[in-house]
PDB file of C-alpha atoms and ligand atoms in Angstrom:
ATOM      1  CA  MET H  28     222.003 168.601  90.625  1.00  0.00           C
ATOM      2  CA  ASP H  29     221.366 171.879  91.205  1.00  0.00           C
ATOM      3  CA  ALA H  30     223.130 174.549  92.042  1.00  0.00           C
ATOM      4  CA  ASN H  31     222.183 174.201  95.821  1.00  0.00           C
ATOM      5  CA  ASP H  32     223.121 170.723  95.967  1.00  0.00           C
ATOM      6  CA  VAL H  33     226.681 172.248  95.590  1.00  0.00           C
ATOM      7  CA  SER H  34     226.454 175.877  97.030  1.00  0.00           C
ATOM      8  CA  GLY H  35     229.984 176.345  98.565  1.00  0.00           C
ATOM      9  CA  GLU H  36     231.637 175.507  95.676  1.00  0.00           C
ATOM     10  CA  LEU H  37     230.166 178.039  93.269  1.00  0.00           C
ATOM     11  CA  ALA H  38     231.260 181.560  93.641  1.00  0.00           C
ATOM     12  CA  SER H  39     228.666 182.935  91.550  1.00  0.00           C
ATOM     13  CA  LEU H  40     225.251 181.442  89.368  1.00  0.00           C
ATOM     14  CA  HIS H  41     224.929 182.930  85.917  1.00  0.00           C
ATOM     15  CA  TYR H  42     222.357 180.963  84.595  1.00  0.00           C
ATOM     16  CA  THR H  43     219.738 178.571  85.853  1.00  0.00           C
ATOM     17  CA  GLY H  44     218.828 175.130  84.497  1.00  0.00           C
ATOM     18  CA  ALA H  45     214.948 176.571  83.055  1.00  0.00           C
ATOM     19  CA  GLU H  46     217.245 179.981  82.176  1.00  0.00           C
ATOM     20  CA  VAL H  47     219.070 177.147  79.802  1.00  0.00           C
ATOM     21  CA  GLN H  48     216.247 175.094  78.400  1.00  0.00           C
ATOM     22  CA  ALA H  49     214.300 178.182  77.424  1.00  0.00           C
ATOM     23  CA  ARG H  50     216.927 179.532  75.493  1.00  0.00           C
ATOM     24  CA  VAL H  51     217.537 176.219  73.755  1.00  0.00           C
ATOM     25  CA  LYS H  52     213.914 175.950  72.757  1.00  0.00           C
ATOM     26  CA  GLU H  53     214.810 179.213  71.149  1.00  0.00           C
ATOM     27  CA  ILE H  54     217.796 177.936  69.141  1.00  0.00           C
ATOM     28  CA  ALA H  55     216.111 174.927  68.471  1.00  0.00           C
ATOM     29  CA  ALA H  56     213.446 176.955  66.816  1.00  0.00           C
ATOM     30  CA  GLN H  57     215.942 178.981  65.026  1.00  0.00           C
ATOM     31  CA  ILE H  58     217.600 176.103  63.462  1.00  0.00           C
ATOM     32  CA  ASP H  59     214.442 174.484  62.528  1.00  0.00           C
ATOM     33  CA  ALA H  60     213.715 177.627  60.588  1.00  0.00           C
ATOM     34  CA  ASP H  61     216.941 177.817  58.931  1.00  0.00           C
ATOM     35  CA  TYR H  62     217.307 174.222  57.806  1.00  0.00           C
ATOM     36  CA  GLU H  63     214.152 173.444  56.663  1.00  0.00           C
ATOM     37  CA  GLY H  64     213.712 171.054  53.613  1.00  0.00           C
ATOM     38  CA  ARG H  65     217.570 170.061  54.261  1.00  0.00           C
ATOM     39  CA  ARG H  66     218.932 166.963  55.771  1.00  0.00           C
ATOM     40  CA  LEU H  67     221.152 168.271  58.934  1.00  0.00           C
ATOM     41  CA  LEU H  68     223.767 166.470  60.584  1.00  0.00           C
ATOM     42  CA  LEU H  69     224.524 167.699  63.903  1.00  0.00           C
ATOM     43  CA  VAL H  70     227.950 167.102  64.726  1.00  0.00           C
ATOM     44  CA  GLY H  71     228.682 167.025  68.764  1.00  0.00           C
ATOM     45  CA  VAL H  72     231.907 168.270  70.802  1.00  0.00           C
ATOM     46  CA  LEU H  73     232.626 165.733  73.228  1.00  0.00           C
ATOM     47  CA  SER H  74     232.547 165.340  76.162  1.00  0.00           C
ATOM     48  CA  GLY H  75     230.911 169.017  76.991  1.00  0.00           C
ATOM     49  CA  ALA H  76     228.577 168.835  74.485  1.00  0.00           C
ATOM     50  CA  VAL H  77     226.481 165.781  75.792  1.00  0.00           C
ATOM     51  CA  MET H  78     223.993 167.942  77.247  1.00  0.00           C
ATOM     52  CA  ILE H  79     223.425 170.479  75.024  1.00  0.00           C
ATOM     53  CA  MET H  80     223.139 168.514  71.945  1.00  0.00           C
ATOM     54  CA  ALA H  81     220.915 166.151  73.920  1.00  0.00           C
ATOM     55  CA  ASP H  82     218.105 169.070  74.526  1.00  0.00           C
ATOM     56  CA  LEU H  83     218.682 170.825  71.436  1.00  0.00           C
ATOM     57  CA  SER H  84     217.939 167.593  69.241  1.00  0.00           C
ATOM     58  CA  ARG H  85     214.583 166.923  71.214  1.00  0.00           C
ATOM     59  CA  ALA H  86     213.318 170.630  70.983  1.00  0.00           C
ATOM     60  CA  MET H  87     213.994 170.578  67.239  1.00  0.00           C
ATOM     61  CA  LYS H  88     211.209 169.973  65.452  1.00  0.00           C
ATOM     62  CA  SER H  89     212.502 168.656  62.568  1.00  0.00           C
ATOM     63  CA  HIS H  90     214.479 165.353  61.939  1.00  0.00           C
ATOM     64  CA  CYS H  91     218.509 165.908  62.283  1.00  0.00           C
ATOM     65  CA  GLU H  92     221.084 163.095  61.964  1.00  0.00           C
ATOM     66  CA  MET H  93     223.550 163.243  64.671  1.00  0.00           C
ATOM     67  CA  ASP H  94     227.735 162.357  64.888  1.00  0.00           C
ATOM     68  CA  TRP H  95     230.858 163.064  67.700  1.00  0.00           C
ATOM     69  CA  MET H  96     234.076 164.232  67.659  1.00  0.00           C
ATOM     70  CA  ALA H  97     236.475 163.771  70.343  1.00  0.00           C
ATOM     71  CA  ILE H  98     239.323 166.239  70.607  1.00  0.00           C
ATOM     72  CA  SER H  99     241.878 167.087  73.795  1.00  0.00           C
ATOM     73  CA  SER H 100     241.129 170.333  75.300  1.00  0.00           C
ATOM     74  CA  TYR H 101     242.625 171.283  79.375  1.00  0.00           C
ATOM     75  CA  GLY H 102     242.610 168.114  80.849  1.00  0.00           C
ATOM     76  CA  ALA H 103     241.828 168.674  84.390  1.00  0.00           C
ATOM     77  CA  GLY H 104     243.164 172.110  84.709  1.00  0.00           C
ATOM     78  CA  THR H 105     241.441 175.767  83.728  1.00  0.00           C
ATOM     79  CA  GLN H 106     243.958 177.338  81.412  1.00  0.00           C
ATOM     80  CA  SER H 107     243.545 176.435  77.693  1.00  0.00           C
ATOM     81  CA  SER H 108     246.928 174.155  76.321  1.00  0.00           C
ATOM     82  CA  GLY H 109     246.438 175.281  72.824  1.00  0.00           C
ATOM     83  CA  VAL H 110     247.452 171.451  71.932  1.00  0.00           C
ATOM     84  CA  VAL H 111     244.594 170.354  70.216  1.00  0.00           C
ATOM     85  CA  ARG H 112     244.099 166.355  68.855  1.00  0.00           C
ATOM     86  CA  ILE H 113     241.289 163.981  67.449  1.00  0.00           C
ATOM     87  CA  LEU H 114     240.546 161.786  70.058  1.00  0.00           C
ATOM     88  CA  LYS H 115     237.589 160.257  68.212  1.00  0.00           C
ATOM     89  CA  ASP H 116     236.929 161.259  64.598  1.00  0.00           C
ATOM     90  CA  LEU H 117     233.351 161.260  63.159  1.00  0.00           C
ATOM     91  CA  ASN H 118     231.538 157.831  61.590  1.00  0.00           C
ATOM     92  CA  THR H 119     229.766 159.630  58.955  1.00  0.00           C
ATOM     93  CA  ASN H 120     231.572 161.098  55.427  1.00  0.00           C
ATOM     94  CA  ILE H 121     230.389 164.755  55.668  1.00  0.00           C
ATOM     95  CA  GLU H 122     231.067 165.532  51.735  1.00  0.00           C
ATOM     96  CA  GLY H 123     228.078 167.154  50.339  1.00  0.00           C
ATOM     97  CA  ARG H 124     226.712 167.341  54.255  1.00  0.00           C
ATOM     98  CA  ASP H 125     224.897 170.258  55.872  1.00  0.00           C
ATOM     99  CA  VAL H 126     226.890 170.088  59.519  1.00  0.00           C
ATOM    100  CA  LEU H 127     226.127 172.004  62.664  1.00  0.00           C
ATOM    101  CA  VAL H 128     228.794 171.311  64.962  1.00  0.00           C
ATOM    102  CA  VAL H 129     227.714 171.562  68.347  1.00  0.00           C
ATOM    103  CA  GLU H 130     229.666 173.017  71.093  1.00  0.00           C
ATOM    104  CA  ASP H 131     229.331 173.629  74.783  1.00  0.00           C
ATOM    105  CA  ILE H 132     231.606 176.688  75.466  1.00  0.00           C
ATOM    106  CA  ILE H 133     234.476 178.993  72.789  1.00  0.00           C
ATOM    107  CA  ASP H 134     236.711 180.465  75.210  1.00  0.00           C
ATOM    108  CA  THR H 135     240.083 181.000  73.262  1.00  0.00           C
ATOM    109  CA  GLY H 136     238.307 179.138  69.886  1.00  0.00           C
ATOM    110  CA  LEU H 137     241.542 177.387  70.073  1.00  0.00           C
ATOM    111  CA  THR H 138     239.606 174.004  69.797  1.00  0.00           C
ATOM    112  CA  LEU H 139     237.151 175.134  67.323  1.00  0.00           C
ATOM    113  CA  ALA H 140     239.649 177.046  65.227  1.00  0.00           C
ATOM    114  CA  TYR H 141     241.192 173.821  64.777  1.00  0.00           C
ATOM    115  CA  LEU H 142     238.046 171.511  64.414  1.00  0.00           C
ATOM    116  CA  ILE H 143     236.554 173.765  61.475  1.00  0.00           C
ATOM    117  CA  GLN H 144     239.512 174.293  59.356  1.00  0.00           C
ATOM    118  CA  ASN H 145     239.907 170.247  59.445  1.00  0.00           C
ATOM    119  CA  LEU H 146     236.042 169.615  58.734  1.00  0.00           C
ATOM    120  CA  GLN H 147     235.826 172.471  56.075  1.00  0.00           C
ATOM    121  CA  SER H 148     238.647 170.184  54.220  1.00  0.00           C
ATOM    122  CA  ARG H 149     236.085 167.222  53.910  1.00  0.00           C
ATOM    123  CA  LYS H 150     233.952 169.511  51.587  1.00  0.00           C
ATOM    124  CA  PRO H 151     230.674 169.495  53.548  1.00  0.00           C
ATOM    125  CA  ALA H 152     227.967 171.889  51.503  1.00  0.00           C
ATOM    126  CA  SER H 153     227.553 173.793  54.288  1.00  0.00           C
ATOM    127  CA  LEU H 154     228.872 173.922  57.835  1.00  0.00           C
ATOM    128  CA  GLU H 155     227.947 176.223  60.806  1.00  0.00           C
ATOM    129  CA  ILE H 156     228.753 176.674  64.440  1.00  0.00           C
ATOM    130  CA  MET H 157     226.156 176.406  67.459  1.00  0.00           C
ATOM    131  CA  THR H 158     227.779 177.016  71.123  1.00  0.00           C
ATOM    132  CA  MET H 159     225.684 177.401  74.013  1.00  0.00           C
ATOM    133  CA  PHE H 160     228.075 179.457  75.879  1.00  0.00           C
ATOM    134  CA  ARG H 161     230.483 182.027  74.937  1.00  0.00           C
ATOM    135  CA  LYS H 162     233.546 183.730  76.852  1.00  0.00           C
ATOM    136  CA  PRO H 163     234.593 187.692  75.714  1.00  0.00           C
ATOM    137  CA  GLU H 164     237.835 186.215  73.961  1.00  0.00           C
ATOM    138  CA  ALA H 165     236.217 184.106  71.599  1.00  0.00           C
ATOM    139  CA  LEU H 166     234.655 187.301  70.235  1.00  0.00           C
ATOM    140  CA  SER H 167     238.299 188.143  68.695  1.00  0.00           C
ATOM    141  CA  SER H 168     238.636 184.441  67.095  1.00  0.00           C
ATOM    142  CA  SER H 169     238.444 184.358  63.082  1.00  0.00           C
ATOM    143  CA  VAL H 170     235.957 181.556  64.111  1.00  0.00           C
ATOM    144  CA  LYS H 171     232.273 182.853  62.671  1.00  0.00           C
ATOM    145  CA  VAL H 172     229.626 181.610  64.920  1.00  0.00           C
ATOM    146  CA  ARG H 173     226.460 181.259  64.020  1.00  0.00           C
ATOM    147  CA  TYR H 174     224.189 180.222  67.236  1.00  0.00           C
ATOM    148  CA  VAL H 175     224.886 181.316  70.468  1.00  0.00           C
ATOM    149  CA  GLY H 176     223.115 180.125  73.864  1.00  0.00           C
ATOM    150  CA  PHE H 177     224.564 183.123  76.297  1.00  0.00           C
ATOM    151  CA  ASP H 178     227.813 185.087  77.117  1.00  0.00           C
ATOM    152  CA  LEU H 179     229.484 184.371  79.947  1.00  0.00           C
ATOM    153  CA  PRO H 180     232.389 186.374  81.657  1.00  0.00           C
ATOM    154  CA  ASN H 181     236.043 185.648  81.556  1.00  0.00           C
ATOM    155  CA  GLU H 182     235.657 182.775  84.359  1.00  0.00           C
ATOM    156  CA  PHE H 183     235.938 179.474  85.114  1.00  0.00           C
ATOM    157  CA  VAL H 184     232.770 178.278  84.726  1.00  0.00           C
ATOM    158  CA  VAL H 185     230.659 174.413  85.544  1.00  0.00           C
ATOM    159  CA  GLY H 186     227.682 173.342  84.705  1.00  0.00           C
ATOM    160  CA  TYR H 187     225.290 171.785  82.033  1.00  0.00           C
ATOM    161  CA  GLY H 188     228.137 169.968  80.190  1.00  0.00           C
ATOM    162  CA  LEU H 189     231.114 172.238  81.623  1.00  0.00           C
ATOM    163  CA  ASP H 190     233.177 170.153  83.865  1.00  0.00           C
ATOM    164  CA  TYR H 191     236.243 170.638  86.212  1.00  0.00           C
ATOM    165  CA  ALA H 192     238.393 167.501  86.633  1.00  0.00           C
ATOM    166  CA  GLY H 193     234.906 165.692  85.139  1.00  0.00           C
ATOM    167  CA  ARG H 194     232.906 166.492  87.842  1.00  0.00           C
ATOM    168  CA  TYR H 195     229.803 169.246  87.861  1.00  0.00           C
ATOM    169  CA  ARG H 196     228.999 168.039  84.225  1.00  0.00           C
ATOM    170  CA  ASN H 197     225.636 166.923  85.742  1.00  0.00           C
ATOM    171  CA  LEU H 198     224.966 170.207  87.240  1.00  0.00           C
ATOM    172  CA  THR H 199     221.621 171.925  85.768  1.00  0.00           C
ATOM    173  CA  ASP H 200     222.178 175.530  86.449  1.00  0.00           C
ATOM    174  CA  VAL H 201     225.399 177.424  85.189  1.00  0.00           C
ATOM    175  CA  GLY H 202     227.978 179.094  87.762  1.00  0.00           C
ATOM    176  CA  THR H 203     231.593 180.125  88.112  1.00  0.00           C
ATOM    177  CA  LEU H 204     233.381 177.703  90.262  1.00  0.00           C
ATOM    178  CA  ALA H 205     234.701 178.844  93.865  1.00  0.00           C
ATOM    179  CA  PRO H 206     238.544 179.098  93.512  1.00  0.00           C
ATOM    180  CA  HIS H 207     238.812 177.159  96.306  1.00  0.00           C
ATOM    181  CA  VAL H 208     237.843 174.118  94.591  1.00  0.00           C
ATOM    182  CA  TYR H 209     240.785 174.162  92.654  1.00  0.00           C
ATOM    183  CA  SER H 210     243.804 176.006  94.424  1.00  0.00           C
TER     184      SER H 210
HETATM  185  P1  IMP U  15     239.163 177.106  73.958  1.00  0.00           P
HETATM  186  O1  IMP U  15     240.379 176.623  72.633  1.00  0.00           O
HETATM  187  O2  IMP U  15     239.834 177.989  74.289  1.00  0.00           O
HETATM  188  O3  IMP U  15     237.890 177.671  72.873  1.00  0.00           O
HETATM  189  O4  IMP U  15     238.404 175.884  74.667  1.00  0.00           O
HETATM  190  C1  IMP U  15     237.322 175.571  74.452  1.00  0.00           C
HETATM  191  C2  IMP U  15     237.419 173.928  75.326  1.00  0.00           C
HETATM  192  O5  IMP U  15     237.693 173.973  76.682  1.00  0.00           O
HETATM  193  C3  IMP U  15     235.769 173.930  75.748  1.00  0.00           C
HETATM  194  O6  IMP U  15     234.660 172.911  74.583  1.00  0.00           O
HETATM  195  C4  IMP U  15     235.473 173.320  76.675  1.00  0.00           C
HETATM  196  O7  IMP U  15     235.836 171.859  77.224  1.00  0.00           O
HETATM  197  C5  IMP U  15     236.989 174.300  77.863  1.00  0.00           C
HETATM  198  N1  IMP U  15     236.568 175.240  78.683  1.00  0.00           N
HETATM  199  C6  IMP U  15     236.688 176.594  78.118  1.00  0.00           C
HETATM  200  N2  IMP U  15     236.507 177.272  78.996  1.00  0.00           N
HETATM  201  C7  IMP U  15     235.449 176.675  80.188  1.00  0.00           C
HETATM  202  C8  IMP U  15     234.652 176.743  81.182  1.00  0.00           C
HETATM  203  O8  IMP U  15     234.863 178.145  82.099  1.00  0.00           O
HETATM  204  N3  IMP U  15     234.807 175.952  81.890  1.00  0.00           N
HETATM  205  C9  IMP U  15     234.812 174.332  81.815  1.00  0.00           C
HETATM  206  N4  IMP U  15     235.583 174.080  79.916  1.00  0.00           N
HETATM  207  C10 IMP U  15     235.779 175.151  79.587  1.00  0.00           C
END
């Protein structure tokens, strides 16, 4: 679905599907160059990163492997709970591996800070982060992000993997959810 299909449910549109895809291609090219000759493992954070993982990996020209983690985040609300739990761990032993964590969005960075600390303790050869979207608060987080798709305002956004109560992940465009949808 695109923004036209849910126009009454969005307060504003930030990026079209075409803009997202163009940016994903740019980042894929950068990753290809940065990891040339290395054996890259992409770690996607479920469920939001499904769309970016699928598009980013297919836009890359070099081989990569993929694995997934699931950690708790907002649930059905629109505020970060700060409570992080591993719901599904990796199948891969990442010791000595070049790991790139693929995220949908970084808001407070709380989720990611926990995840990075956890992964770092497994002694990867390198550990970097790619996020498709970043909110302003993320800039004050201690976590260093290597690749960023787009910056977003401090609003609750949906689309391209980002959900509200499990919906809108399949929206190809990215926009701010209208308050009447969740109030
Ligand atoms: P953080 O711990 O505050 O950085 O939250 C990160 C997680 O919260 C993301 O992986 C998303 O699942 C979710 N999240 C943060 N902001 C939004 C949003 O605007 N829309 C949908 N999900 C969001």
